[in-house]
Tab-separated table of C-alpha atoms and ligand atoms in Angstrom:
chain	number	residue	atom	x	y	z
O	119	UNK	CA	-8.004	30.818	-22.486
O	120	UNK	CA	-7.668	33.818	-19.379
O	121	UNK	CA	-6.476	35.670	-22.096
O	122	UNK	CA	-2.024	35.004	-21.147
O	123	UNK	CA	-0.364	33.175	-24.034
O	124	UNK	CA	0.663	31.412	-21.621
O	125	UNK	CA	2.538	29.684	-24.489
O	126	UNK	CA	5.506	32.308	-24.320
O	127	UNK	CA	5.923	32.877	-20.942
O	128	UNK	CA	5.910	28.649	-20.085
O	129	UNK	CA	9.400	29.126	-22.710
O	130	UNK	CA	10.759	30.946	-19.076
O	131	UNK	CA	9.664	28.975	-16.955
O	132	UNK	CA	11.536	25.538	-14.761
O	133	UNK	CA	8.536	23.465	-14.153
O	134	UNK	CA	8.548	23.132	-10.380
O	135	UNK	CA	8.891	26.107	-9.292
O	136	UNK	CA	6.401	27.370	-7.353
O	137	UNK	CA	6.662	31.185	-7.048
O	138	UNK	CA	3.364	33.255	-7.856
O	139	UNK	CA	3.247	33.374	-11.850
O	140	UNK	CA	3.788	29.525	-11.844
O	141	UNK	CA	1.425	29.114	-10.029
O	142	UNK	CA	-1.215	30.947	-11.203
O	143	UNK	CA	-0.172	28.808	-15.370
O	144	UNK	CA	-0.639	25.417	-12.901
O	145	UNK	CA	-4.137	26.698	-12.579
O	146	UNK	CA	-5.106	27.669	-15.116
O	147	UNK	CA	-3.405	24.807	-16.948
O	148	UNK	CA	-4.996	22.925	-13.822
O	149	UNK	CA	-8.273	24.100	-15.118
O	150	UNK	CA	-8.003	23.074	-18.758
O	151	UNK	CA	-7.288	19.793	-17.244
O	152	UNK	CA	-10.431	20.012	-15.144
O	153	UNK	CA	-12.474	21.086	-18.106
O	154	UNK	CA	-10.936	17.338	-20.523
O	155	UNK	CA	-11.304	15.384	-17.629
O	156	UNK	CA	-7.190	14.828	-17.561
O	157	UNK	CA	-7.518	14.469	-13.927
O	158	UNK	CA	-7.084	10.653	-12.470
O	159	UNK	CA	-7.424	8.790	-9.302
O	160	UNK	CA	-4.958	6.210	-8.249
O	161	UNK	CA	-6.742	3.980	-5.530
O	162	UNK	CA	-4.423	2.677	-2.320
O	163	UNK	CA	-5.623	0.003	0.232
O	164	UNK	CA	-5.142	-0.027	3.231
O	165	UNK	CA	-5.662	-3.014	4.888
O	166	UNK	CA	-6.329	-5.056	8.610
O	167	UNK	CA	-2.381	-6.208	9.149
O	168	UNK	CA	-3.019	-9.399	11.145
O	169	UNK	CA	-4.782	-11.019	7.973
O	170	UNK	CA	-4.402	-8.811	4.989
O	171	UNK	CA	-8.642	-8.373	5.002
O	172	UNK	CA	-8.922	-5.320	3.039
O	173	UNK	CA	-10.372	-1.941	4.980
O	174	UNK	CA	-10.725	0.113	2.174
O	175	UNK	CA	-8.870	2.396	-0.545
O	176	UNK	CA	-7.727	5.215	-0.875
O	177	UNK	CA	-7.792	7.662	-3.544
O	178	UNK	CA	-5.143	9.898	-4.479
O	179	UNK	CA	-5.246	12.299	-7.178
O	180	UNK	CA	-2.882	12.547	-10.804
O	181	UNK	CA	-2.182	14.225	-12.820
O	182	UNK	CA	-0.464	13.867	-16.505
O	183	UNK	CA	0.322	17.569	-17.487
O	184	UNK	CA	0.689	17.533	-21.315
O	185	UNK	CA	3.918	19.134	-21.368
O	186	UNK	CA	5.091	18.932	-17.523
O	187	UNK	CA	3.991	15.384	-17.670
O	188	UNK	CA	3.478	14.470	-13.783
O	189	UNK	CA	2.758	16.630	-11.739
O	190	UNK	CA	3.083	15.570	-7.905
O	191	UNK	CA	-0.293	16.011	-6.028
O	192	UNK	CA	1.890	18.032	-2.518
O	193	UNK	CA	2.296	20.518	-6.322
O	194	UNK	CA	-1.465	21.147	-7.619
O	195	UNK	CA	-3.093	20.912	-3.725
O	196	UNK	CA	-1.485	23.933	-2.956
O	197	UNK	CA	-2.245	26.052	-5.941
O	198	UNK	CA	-5.857	23.998	-6.168
O	199	UNK	CA	-6.162	24.811	-1.805
O	200	UNK	CA	-6.233	28.978	-1.925
O	201	UNK	CA	-7.930	29.534	-5.412
O	202	UNK	CA	-11.558	29.551	-6.657
O	203	UNK	CA	-10.853	26.664	-8.175
O	204	UNK	CA	-11.184	24.471	-4.637
O	205	UNK	CA	-15.003	23.601	-5.248
O	206	UNK	CA	-14.912	22.849	-8.779
O	207	UNK	CA	-11.332	20.526	-8.357
O	208	UNK	CA	-13.742	18.854	-5.164
O	209	UNK	CA	-16.348	18.525	-6.819
O	210	UNK	CA	-14.595	16.800	-9.632
O	211	UNK	CA	-12.676	14.575	-7.400
O	212	UNK	CA	-15.893	13.129	-6.035
O	213	UNK	CA	-18.323	11.859	-8.907
O	214	UNK	CA	-14.771	11.329	-10.427
O	215	UNK	CA	-14.348	8.988	-7.559
O	216	UNK	CA	-18.181	7.256	-7.297
O	217	UNK	CA	-18.607	6.809	-10.395
O	218	UNK	CA	-15.081	4.180	-10.320
O	219	UNK	CA	-16.618	3.307	-6.929
O	220	UNK	CA	-19.942	2.399	-8.778
O	221	UNK	CA	-18.036	-0.522	-10.668
O	222	UNK	CA	-15.937	-1.822	-7.699
O	223	UNK	CA	-14.976	-5.265	-8.918
O	224	UNK	CA	-17.500	-7.620	-5.834
O	225	UNK	CA	-14.427	-9.083	-4.207
O	226	UNK	CA	-13.442	-5.247	-2.872
O	227	UNK	CA	-17.185	-3.754	-2.898
O	228	UNK	CA	-17.703	-3.710	0.190
O	229	UNK	CA	-14.578	-1.806	1.069
O	230	UNK	CA	-14.670	1.949	2.861
O	231	UNK	CA	-13.587	4.739	0.305
O	232	UNK	CA	-11.329	7.087	1.671
O	233	UNK	CA	-10.901	11.372	-0.008
O	234	UNK	CA	-8.287	13.548	0.808
O	235	UNK	CA	-10.386	16.501	1.353
O	236	UNK	CA	-9.130	20.108	2.309
O	237	UNK	CA	-8.897	22.066	4.937
O	238	UNK	CA	-10.857	25.489	2.973
O	239	UNK	CA	-13.328	23.630	1.728
O	240	UNK	CA	-14.875	22.987	4.934
O	241	UNK	CA	-14.821	27.717	4.689
O	242	UNK	CA	-17.381	26.307	1.407
O	243	UNK	CA	-20.770	27.102	2.706
O	244	UNK	CA	-22.526	24.754	0.910
O	245	UNK	CA	-19.742	21.862	0.357
O	246	UNK	CA	-22.342	19.362	2.652
O	247	UNK	CA	-25.004	19.894	0.706
O	248	UNK	CA	-23.257	19.545	-2.622
O	249	UNK	CA	-20.747	16.094	-1.963
O	250	UNK	CA	-24.612	14.469	-0.529
O	251	UNK	CA	-26.585	15.580	-3.503
O	252	UNK	CA	-23.022	14.333	-5.208
O	253	UNK	CA	-23.475	11.349	-2.683
O	254	UNK	CA	-26.962	10.858	-3.435
O	255	UNK	CA	-26.697	10.923	-8.029
O	256	UNK	CA	-24.498	7.634	-7.888
O	257	UNK	CA	-26.081	6.231	-5.605
O	258	UNK	CA	-23.425	6.061	-2.959
O	259	UNK	CA	-23.884	5.066	0.765
O	260	UNK	CA	-22.890	8.207	2.748
O	261	UNK	CA	-21.428	5.469	4.747
O	262	UNK	CA	-18.768	3.771	2.432
O	263	UNK	CA	-17.412	7.435	2.638
O	264	UNK	CA	-14.965	8.124	4.557
O	265	UNK	CA	-12.645	12.089	4.323
O	266	UNK	CA	-9.717	11.957	5.393
O	267	UNK	CA	-8.715	15.601	6.525
O	268	UNK	CA	-5.958	16.821	8.046
O	269	UNK	CA	-5.626	18.640	11.904
O	270	UNK	CA	-5.191	22.267	10.136
O	271	UNK	CA	-9.093	22.956	9.149
O	272	UNK	CA	-9.706	21.683	13.006
O	273	UNK	CA	-7.984	24.496	14.884
O	274	UNK	CA	-7.476	27.169	12.313
O	275	UNK	CA	-11.174	26.908	12.256
O	276	UNK	CA	-12.662	25.334	15.168
O	277	UNK	CA	-16.446	26.721	15.221
O	278	UNK	CA	-17.682	26.922	11.370
O	279	UNK	CA	-14.976	22.503	11.143
O	280	UNK	CA	-17.417	21.648	14.291
O	281	UNK	CA	-20.498	22.465	11.926
O	282	UNK	CA	-19.165	20.318	8.766
O	283	UNK	CA	-17.961	17.787	10.721
O	284	UNK	CA	-21.605	17.497	12.287
O	285	UNK	CA	-22.884	17.084	9.624
O	286	UNK	CA	-21.266	14.990	8.149
O	287	UNK	CA	-20.843	12.855	11.193
O	288	UNK	CA	-24.789	13.105	11.562
O	289	UNK	CA	-24.873	11.987	8.044
O	290	UNK	CA	-22.985	8.951	8.543
O	291	UNK	CA	-19.469	10.012	6.211
O	292	UNK	CA	-16.324	9.092	9.101
O	293	UNK	CA	-14.045	11.900	9.252
O	294	UNK	CA	-10.017	10.651	9.482
O	295	UNK	CA	-7.690	12.538	10.632
O	296	UNK	CA	-4.111	12.509	8.033
O	297	UNK	CA	-0.044	13.142	8.782
O	298	UNK	CA	-0.875	13.152	12.609
O	299	UNK	CA	1.591	14.198	14.570
O	300	UNK	CA	3.067	16.194	12.382
O	301	UNK	CA	2.492	19.049	11.954
O	302	UNK	CA	-0.085	21.004	15.243
O	303	UNK	CA	-1.166	18.686	17.163
O	304	UNK	CA	-3.327	19.152	19.285
O	305	UNK	CA	-5.779	16.296	22.175
O	306	UNK	CA	-8.489	18.540	22.667
O	307	UNK	CA	-9.914	18.991	19.317
O	308	UNK	CA	-10.285	14.380	19.331
O	309	UNK	CA	-12.657	14.953	22.635
O	310	UNK	CA	-15.312	17.774	20.490
O	311	UNK	CA	-14.959	15.960	16.860
O	312	UNK	CA	-16.745	12.589	16.257
O	313	UNK	CA	-13.604	11.188	14.308
O	314	UNK	CA	-13.413	7.632	13.400
O	315	UNK	CA	-9.274	7.370	12.226
O	316	UNK	CA	-6.024	8.692	13.182
O	317	UNK	CA	-3.459	8.219	10.318
O	318	UNK	CA	0.009	7.862	11.530
O	319	UNK	CA	2.454	10.708	9.844
O	320	UNK	CA	4.954	7.835	7.137
O	321	UNK	CA	6.983	10.381	8.992
O	322	UNK	CA	7.129	8.755	12.310
O	323	UNK	CA	6.181	5.237	10.513
O	324	UNK	CA	9.112	4.377	8.140
O	325	UNK	CA	11.465	4.818	10.457
O	326	UNK	CA	9.735	2.719	13.119
O	327	UNK	CA	13.096	0.875	14.842
O	328	UNK	CA	15.144	2.697	13.867
O	329	UNK	CA	14.770	5.830	17.156
O	330	UNK	CA	12.316	5.130	20.659
O	331	UNK	CA	10.919	8.255	20.099
O	332	UNK	CA	8.072	6.998	17.283
O	333	UNK	CA	8.043	3.776	19.304
O	334	UNK	CA	7.079	4.547	22.178
O	335	UNK	CA	4.502	7.245	19.749
O	336	UNK	CA	3.374	4.488	17.948
O	337	UNK	CA	2.209	2.429	22.061
O	338	UNK	CA	0.578	5.696	23.123
O	339	UNK	CA	-1.909	6.258	20.799
O	340	UNK	CA	-2.570	2.015	20.038
O	341	UNK	CA	-3.628	2.769	23.567
O	342	UNK	CA	-6.175	5.759	23.341
O	343	UNK	CA	-7.171	5.117	20.251
O	344	UNK	CA	-7.290	1.571	22.146
O	345	UNK	CA	-9.995	2.623	24.798
O	346	UNK	CA	-11.455	5.832	22.603
O	347	UNK	CA	-12.396	3.372	20.229
O	348	UNK	CA	-10.748	5.183	17.231
O	349	UNK	CA	-9.726	3.253	14.194
O	350	UNK	CA	-5.523	3.780	14.050
O	351	UNK	CA	-4.057	3.245	10.711
O	352	UNK	CA	-0.362	3.631	9.508
O	353	UNK	CA	0.829	5.099	6.767
O	354	UNK	CA	4.244	5.162	5.192
O	355	UNK	CA	4.402	0.745	5.576
O	356	UNK	CA	6.719	0.455	3.174
O	357	UNK	CA	9.016	-2.990	4.870
O	358	UNK	CA	7.664	-6.432	5.969
O	359	UNK	CA	9.501	-5.799	8.667
O	360	UNK	CA	7.855	-2.466	8.958
O	361	UNK	CA	4.250	-4.577	8.855
O	362	UNK	CA	5.572	-6.741	11.968
O	363	UNK	CA	6.531	-4.292	14.897
O	364	UNK	CA	3.011	-2.324	13.399
O	365	UNK	CA	1.808	-6.020	14.739
O	366	UNK	CA	3.718	-6.691	17.594
O	367	UNK	CA	2.765	-2.622	18.827
O	368	UNK	CA	-0.888	-3.761	18.275
O	369	UNK	CA	-1.393	-1.002	15.356
O	370	UNK	CA	-4.090	-3.868	13.117
O	371	UNK	CA	-4.370	-0.909	10.399
O	372	UNK	CA	-1.834	0.307	7.665
O	373	UNK	CA	-0.939	1.047	4.313
O	374	UNK	CA	1.975	1.357	2.180
O	375	UNK	CA	4.465	0.687	-1.074
O	376	UNK	CA	5.147	-2.726	1.225
O	377	UNK	CA	1.316	-3.700	0.789
O	378	UNK	CA	1.172	-2.095	-2.838
O	379	UNK	CA	1.547	1.606	-3.816
O	380	UNK	CA	-1.379	3.731	-5.212
O	381	UNK	CA	-2.794	2.247	-9.284
O	382	UNK	CA	-5.077	2.636	-11.045
O	383	UNK	CA	-9.023	1.570	-10.956
O	384	UNK	CA	-8.279	-0.047	-14.345
O	385	UNK	CA	-5.977	-2.497	-11.305
O	386	UNK	CA	-7.629	-3.022	-9.071
O	387	UNK	CA	-9.096	-6.563	-10.427
O	388	UNK	CA	-5.805	-8.243	-10.949
O	389	UNK	CA	-4.155	-6.765	-7.398
O	390	UNK	CA	-7.379	-8.199	-5.987
O	391	UNK	CA	-6.709	-11.742	-7.237
O	392	UNK	CA	-3.094	-11.852	-6.673
O	393	UNK	CA	-3.763	-10.480	-3.343
O	394	UNK	CA	-6.889	-12.911	-2.309
O	395	UNK	CA	-3.686	-16.114	-3.568
O	396	UNK	CA	-1.154	-14.376	-1.385
O	397	UNK	CA	-3.893	-14.304	2.267
X	165	LIG	P1	-1.018	12.230	1.621
X	165	LIG	O1	-2.867	12.397	1.862
X	165	LIG	O2	-0.624	11.941	3.555
X	165	LIG	O3	-0.721	10.724	1.088
X	165	LIG	C1	-0.271	9.768	0.836
X	165	LIG	C2	1.041	10.064	0.862
X	165	LIG	O4	2.336	8.988	1.236
X	165	LIG	C3	0.201	9.749	-1.067
X	165	LIG	O5	1.676	10.645	-0.890
X	165	LIG	C4	0.435	8.719	-1.544
X	165	LIG	O6	1.227	7.727	-2.344
X	165	LIG	C5	2.531	8.200	-0.320
X	165	LIG	N1	2.804	6.763	-0.245
X	165	LIG	C6	1.771	6.195	0.219
X	165	LIG	N2	2.658	4.910	1.012
X	165	LIG	C7	4.380	5.641	1.461
X	165	LIG	C8	4.653	4.629	1.303
X	165	LIG	O7	4.921	4.074	2.280
X	165	LIG	N3	5.711	5.204	1.589
X	165	LIG	C9	5.815	6.767	0.826
X	165	LIG	N4	6.979	7.769	1.076
X	165	LIG	N5	5.018	7.370	0.789
X	165	LIG	C10	3.436	6.676	0.373
X	165	LIG	P2	0.331	11.396	-3.374
X	165	LIG	O8	-0.331	10.866	-3.476
X	165	LIG	O9	1.987	11.810	-3.873
X	165	LIG	O10	-0.046	12.775	-2.091
X	165	LIG	C11	0.758	13.544	-1.921
X	165	LIG	C12	-0.529	13.832	-0.261
X	165	LIG	O11	-1.601	14.656	-1.167
X	165	LIG	C13	-1.293	14.419	0.506
X	165	LIG	O12	-1.013	13.382	1.015
X	165	LIG	C14	-2.108	14.318	-0.578
X	165	LIG	O13	-1.873	15.730	0.943
X	165	LIG	C15	-2.429	15.573	-0.772
X	165	LIG	N6	-3.659	14.935	-2.709
X	165	LIG	C16	-3.404	13.669	-2.872
X	165	LIG	N7	-4.905	13.665	-3.611
X	165	LIG	C17	-5.363	13.758	-2.979
X	165	LIG	C18	-7.232	14.838	-3.194
X	165	LIG	O14	-7.391	13.855	-4.714
X	165	LIG	N8	-7.341	15.807	-3.177
X	165	LIG	C19	-6.789	16.484	-1.927
X	165	LIG	N9	-7.347	17.477	-1.267
X	165	LIG	N10	-5.712	16.233	-1.710
X	165	LIG	C20	-4.861	15.640	-2.590
X	166	LIG	CA1	-4.407	10.831	3.129
X	167	LIG	CA1	-1.406	11.247	5.217
X	168	LIG	CA1	0.291	14.754	3.543
């Protein structure tokens, strides 16, 4: 498609190595995968840890490469983000997820859906317009959508980010800060932006109880978020012990393998039924 003989170059390629040529190859393949509709999004529940009530789902991209098998999203997102493919990938994400959303089982019809977006998409001037158009196309209420993004976007480009985020908030979308505490955490932007949710990075949650730092961080964030009416979500809830600790600390929302792994959309009805019986 791009005038490169991929078959020849692939033979010399180490799967998952991350040099420049590999990234180009990966992008070429991703473009093909987009053409063919080979990407998929798996759904992982976010729940109220107190009663198991389902608050919503985060959708996570999955790509089964024809030759390499499963390519982790971290890997291909890193390649897509600085590339001209980003708007197309982002639109495909919304299109696919919204069309699944409209087929959500009745038991979860009111759940919110959270989509990850790359920081760089905020730099595209027509992002808001396009997103709103896709929402309308699928008949999805903006209030049902949460966008998860990392702090980088807001810190690197605050003026532009502000414009986009204010526009989205005005439409009723929720903004969530992902991987909180993992990067260059700065508190200033929390004052300036309309943030509805903070997700504590899973690196702090997985080790919760093994060191005082993690406990103190969660405890402080609980107080901070409560007083600002920000929803605090723990990601990486892997064990019942962790779940219990979060409750004791007053963190009421969680997501993680201990609740459910991200699952194919078609598995949702069965999972929901089993979850309902247990909670
Ligand atoms: P993220 O947004 O921080 O997503 C959470 C990651 O943690 C996911 O990895 C999820 O499968 C994993 N996870 C969930 N629960 C647990 C747990 O209890 N323990 C552990 N150890 N891990 C858990 P995944 O699916 O491999 O995604 C990796 C990253 O790729 C995401 O991190 C997100 O930054 C990015 N990503 C995934 N899908 C998309 C997408 O559609 N668009 C964009 N822009 N980025 C995406
Ligand atoms: Ca996320
Ligand atoms: Ca995260
Ligand atoms: Ca992450």
